[in-house]
PDB file of C-alpha atoms in Angstrom:
ATOM      1  CA  ARG A   1     -26.022   3.845 -27.767  1.00  0.00           C
ATOM      2  CA  PRO A   2     -22.921   2.856 -25.717  1.00  0.00           C
ATOM      3  CA  ARG A   3     -22.390  -0.873 -25.192  1.00  0.00           C
ATOM      4  CA  ASP A   4     -20.410  -3.001 -22.783  1.00  0.00           C
ATOM      5  CA  ARG A   5     -18.349  -5.185 -25.096  1.00  0.00           C
ATOM      6  CA  ARG A   6     -16.793  -8.283 -23.590  1.00  0.00           C
ATOM      7  CA  GLY A   7     -16.965  -6.880 -20.068  1.00  0.00           C
ATOM      8  CA  ARG A   8     -14.567  -3.993 -20.766  1.00  0.00           C
ATOM      9  CA  GLY A   9     -16.902  -1.214 -19.694  1.00  0.00           C
ATOM     10  CA  LEU A  10     -19.097   1.221 -21.548  1.00  0.00           C
ATOM     11  CA  ARG A  11     -17.732   2.512 -24.833  1.00  0.00           C
ATOM     12  CA  HIS A  12     -18.030   6.281 -24.459  1.00  0.00           C
ATOM     13  CA  PRO A  13     -15.862   9.110 -23.167  1.00  0.00           C
ATOM     14  CA  ARG A  14     -16.088  10.190 -19.561  1.00  0.00           C
ATOM     15  CA  PRO A  15     -17.988  13.385 -18.880  1.00  0.00           C
ATOM     16  CA  PHE A  16     -15.809  16.456 -18.473  1.00  0.00           C
ATOM     17  CA  GLY A  17     -14.612  16.977 -14.912  1.00  0.00           C
ATOM     18  CA  LEU A  18     -14.893  13.351 -13.776  1.00  0.00           C
ATOM     19  CA  ARG A  19     -11.587  11.755 -12.881  1.00  0.00           C
ATOM     20  CA  SER A  20     -10.933   8.101 -13.373  1.00  0.00           C
ATOM     21  CA  GLU A  21     -10.004   6.015 -10.354  1.00  0.00           C
ATOM     22  CA  ARG A  22      -6.341   6.262  -9.501  1.00  0.00           C
ATOM     23  CA  GLY A  23      -4.247   3.373 -10.662  1.00  0.00           C
ATOM     24  CA  ARG A  24      -2.439   0.896  -8.465  1.00  0.00           C
ATOM     25  CA  GLY A  25       0.942   2.425  -9.253  1.00  0.00           C
ATOM     26  CA  GLU A  26      -0.224   5.901  -8.275  1.00  0.00           C
ATOM     27  CA  ALA A  27      -1.761   4.564  -5.064  1.00  0.00           C
ATOM     28  CA  LEU A  28       1.562   2.937  -4.131  1.00  0.00           C
ATOM     29  CA  LEU A  29       3.521   6.133  -4.796  1.00  0.00           C
ATOM     30  CA  THR A  30       1.072   8.083  -2.623  1.00  0.00           C
ATOM     31  CA  ALA A  31       1.499   5.500   0.158  1.00  0.00           C
ATOM     32  CA  VAL A  32       5.300   5.762  -0.122  1.00  0.00           C
ATOM     33  CA  GLU A  33       5.157   9.569   0.125  1.00  0.00           C
ATOM     34  CA  LYS A  34       2.958   9.324   3.225  1.00  0.00           C
ATOM     35  CA  ALA A  35       5.307   6.775   4.813  1.00  0.00           C
ATOM     36  CA  VAL A  36       8.382   8.954   4.198  1.00  0.00           C
ATOM     37  CA  ASP A  37       6.605  12.004   5.633  1.00  0.00           C
ATOM     38  CA  ARG A  38       5.541   9.998   8.675  1.00  0.00           C
ATOM     39  CA  LEU A  39       9.063   8.643   9.220  1.00  0.00           C
ATOM     40  CA  ALA A  40      10.565  12.125   8.919  1.00  0.00           C
ATOM     41  CA  ALA A  41       8.011  13.455  11.422  1.00  0.00           C
ATOM     42  CA  LEU A  42       9.272  10.988  14.054  1.00  0.00           C
ATOM     43  CA  GLU A  43      12.401  13.146  14.473  1.00  0.00           C
ATOM     44  CA  ALA A  44      14.377  10.096  15.536  1.00  0.00           C
ATOM     45  CA  PRO A  45      18.162  10.181  15.349  1.00  0.00           C
ATOM     46  CA  GLY A  46      19.181   8.642  12.062  1.00  0.00           C
ATOM     47  CA  LEU A  47      15.894   9.475  10.337  1.00  0.00           C
ATOM     48  CA  ARG A  48      16.447  13.158   9.647  1.00  0.00           C
ATOM     49  CA  HIS A  49      17.031  12.555   5.938  1.00  0.00           C
ATOM     50  CA  VAL A  50      14.811   9.761   4.635  1.00  0.00           C
ATOM     51  CA  THR A  51      14.916   9.007   0.922  1.00  0.00           C
ATOM     52  CA  ALA A  52      12.680   6.436  -0.770  1.00  0.00           C
ATOM     53  CA  ARG A  53      12.989   4.635  -4.079  1.00  0.00           C
ATOM     54  CA  VAL A  54      10.511   2.281  -5.686  1.00  0.00           C
ATOM     55  CA  GLU A  55      11.700  -0.637  -7.794  1.00  0.00           C
ATOM     56  CA  ARG A  56       9.537  -3.134  -9.607  1.00  0.00           C
ATOM     57  CA  ILE A  57      10.887  -6.377  -8.049  1.00  0.00           C
ATOM     58  CA  PRO A  58      13.829  -7.239  -5.760  1.00  0.00           C
ATOM     59  CA  ASP A  59      17.082  -8.574  -7.180  1.00  0.00           C
ATOM     60  CA  ARG A  60      17.338 -12.369  -7.328  1.00  0.00           C
ATOM     61  CA  LEU A  61      13.672 -12.818  -6.396  1.00  0.00           C
ATOM     62  CA  ASP A  62      13.595 -16.511  -7.274  1.00  0.00           C
ATOM     63  CA  GLU A  63      16.601 -17.228  -5.038  1.00  0.00           C
ATOM     64  CA  ARG A  64      15.060 -15.311  -2.156  1.00  0.00           C
ATOM     65  CA  LEU A  65      11.747 -17.142  -2.463  1.00  0.00           C
ATOM     66  CA  ARG A  66      13.548 -20.491  -2.478  1.00  0.00           C
ATOM     67  CA  GLY A  67      15.524 -19.433   0.604  1.00  0.00           C
ATOM     68  CA  LEU A  68      12.342 -18.459   2.431  1.00  0.00           C
ATOM     69  CA  ARG A  69      10.644 -21.741   1.571  1.00  0.00           C
ATOM     70  CA  ALA A  70      13.690 -23.730   2.681  1.00  0.00           C
ATOM     71  CA  GLY A  71      13.980 -21.769   5.921  1.00  0.00           C
ATOM     72  CA  ALA A  72      17.385 -20.286   5.118  1.00  0.00           C
ATOM     73  CA  GLU A  73      16.045 -16.735   5.171  1.00  0.00           C
ATOM     74  CA  ARG A  74      13.900 -15.915   8.152  1.00  0.00           C
ATOM     75  CA  ASP A  75      12.886 -12.366   7.394  1.00  0.00           C
ATOM     76  CA  GLU A  76      10.266 -12.299   4.679  1.00  0.00           C
ATOM     77  CA  GLU A  77      10.114  -8.501   4.783  1.00  0.00           C
ATOM     78  CA  THR A  78      13.342  -8.445   2.760  1.00  0.00           C
ATOM     79  CA  LEU A  79      11.093  -9.259  -0.189  1.00  0.00           C
ATOM     80  CA  PHE A  80       9.209  -5.993   0.311  1.00  0.00           C
ATOM     81  CA  ALA A  81      11.987  -3.480   0.967  1.00  0.00           C
ATOM     82  CA  ARG A  82      15.558  -2.846   2.000  1.00  0.00           C
ATOM     83  CA  ALA A  83      17.127   0.109   3.764  1.00  0.00           C
ATOM     84  CA  GLU A  84      20.683   1.350   4.009  1.00  0.00           C
ATOM     85  CA  ARG A  85      22.197   4.036   6.173  1.00  0.00           C
ATOM     86  CA  GLN A  86      23.418   7.105   4.384  1.00  0.00           C
ATOM     87  CA  GLY A  87      25.700   9.079   6.627  1.00  0.00           C
ATOM     88  CA  GLN A  88      24.827   9.669  10.260  1.00  0.00           C
ATOM     89  CA  ASP A  89      21.337  11.035   9.856  1.00  0.00           C
ATOM     90  CA  GLY A  90      20.070   9.472   6.656  1.00  0.00           C
ATOM     91  CA  VAL A  91      18.419   6.309   5.460  1.00  0.00           C
ATOM     92  CA  VAL A  92      17.659   5.240   1.883  1.00  0.00           C
ATOM     93  CA  ILE A  93      14.683   2.890   1.610  1.00  0.00           C
ATOM     94  CA  THR A  94      14.087   0.857  -1.529  1.00  0.00           C
ATOM     95  CA  LEU A  95      10.539  -0.479  -1.687  1.00  0.00           C
ATOM     96  CA  PHE A  96       9.586  -3.208  -4.142  1.00  0.00           C
ATOM     97  CA  GLU A  97       6.334  -2.503  -5.940  1.00  0.00           C
ATOM     98  CA  ARG A  98       5.231  -5.948  -7.069  1.00  0.00           C
ATOM     99  CA  PRO A  99       5.561  -7.851  -3.738  1.00  0.00           C
ATOM    100  CA  LEU A 100       3.983  -4.976  -1.780  1.00  0.00           C
ATOM    101  CA  ARG A 101       1.007  -4.682  -4.101  1.00  0.00           C
ATOM    102  CA  ASP A 102       0.487  -8.442  -4.179  1.00  0.00           C
ATOM    103  CA  ALA A 103       0.666  -8.936  -0.404  1.00  0.00           C
ATOM    104  CA  ALA A 104      -0.999  -5.775   0.937  1.00  0.00           C
ATOM    105  CA  ASP A 105      -4.718  -5.231   1.248  1.00  0.00           C
ATOM    106  CA  PRO A 106      -5.589  -2.295  -1.089  1.00  0.00           C
ATOM    107  CA  GLU A 107      -7.557  -0.609   1.719  1.00  0.00           C
ATOM    108  CA  ASP A 108      -4.552  -0.744   4.065  1.00  0.00           C
ATOM    109  CA  LEU A 109      -1.770  -0.043   1.580  1.00  0.00           C
ATOM    110  CA  ASP A 110      -0.659   3.053   3.519  1.00  0.00           C
ATOM    111  CA  GLY A 111      -0.292   1.079   6.752  1.00  0.00           C
ATOM    112  CA  ALA A 112       1.480  -1.821   5.061  1.00  0.00           C
ATOM    113  CA  VAL A 113       3.998   0.433   3.319  1.00  0.00           C
ATOM    114  CA  TYR A 114       4.655   2.372   6.526  1.00  0.00           C
ATOM    115  CA  GLY A 115       5.103  -0.832   8.549  1.00  0.00           C
ATOM    116  CA  VAL A 116       7.599  -2.259   6.081  1.00  0.00           C
ATOM    117  CA  ALA A 117       9.472   1.053   5.804  1.00  0.00           C
ATOM    118  CA  LEU A 118       9.598   1.441   9.597  1.00  0.00           C
ATOM    119  CA  SER A 119      10.896  -2.081  10.197  1.00  0.00           C
ATOM    120  CA  ARG A 120      13.540  -1.777   7.462  1.00  0.00           C
ATOM    121  CA  CYS A 121      14.713   1.590   8.831  1.00  0.00           C
ATOM    122  CA  ALA A 122      14.846   0.180  12.349  1.00  0.00           C
ATOM    123  CA  GLU A 123      16.960  -2.730  11.119  1.00  0.00           C
ATOM    124  CA  ALA A 124      19.311  -0.372   9.256  1.00  0.00           C
ATOM    125  CA  LEU A 125      19.725   1.719  12.415  1.00  0.00           C
ATOM    126  CA  GLY A 126      20.081  -1.341  14.658  1.00  0.00           C
ATOM    127  CA  VAL A 127      17.106  -0.564  16.892  1.00  0.00           C
ATOM    128  CA  ASP A 128      13.649  -1.977  17.536  1.00  0.00           C
ATOM    129  CA  PRO A 129      10.780  -0.387  15.524  1.00  0.00           C
ATOM    130  CA  GLN A 130       9.050   0.469  18.832  1.00  0.00           C
ATOM    131  CA  VAL A 131      12.025   2.699  19.692  1.00  0.00           C
ATOM    132  CA  LEU A 132      11.519   4.776  16.557  1.00  0.00           C
ATOM    133  CA  ASP A 133       7.710   4.874  16.749  1.00  0.00           C
ATOM    134  CA  PRO A 134       6.402   3.958  20.226  1.00  0.00           C
ATOM    135  CA  GLY A 135       2.796   3.998  18.986  1.00  0.00           C
ATOM    136  CA  TRP A 136       3.402   1.527  16.176  1.00  0.00           C
ATOM    137  CA  GLY A 137       1.677  -1.821  16.519  1.00  0.00           C
ATOM    138  CA  ARG A 138      -0.712  -0.703  19.219  1.00  0.00           C
ATOM    139  CA  GLY A 139      -4.359  -1.001  18.444  1.00  0.00           C
TER     140      GLY A 139
END
């Protein structure tokens, strides 16, 4: 008879055909793919070639957190992602897995990743996020 030892779940194999729940890493990658597709669908100048990378944590995280707490850095979204222009029509977004997963509600991970990606792209292009996606932020 299968037992639940130390709260780790039942000790038996899953029935054939049942998939386990997707992991947090896979959910984040799916959210990143959706965000890149949504950004590319905007057909905004500068967003014709959107490339995304996912890194575990941002460089110099401790320094950035100290700067935020001291008020030196004002934009806390730099902890979640950065974006750089690549040519005239391209943007490379680097999203940071750990801060995004820790701060975002798991049910709204897609929206959180898209919001961060949109704001970082807008900053890289020097425009307001509402210019790129007029419907963003409206109820």
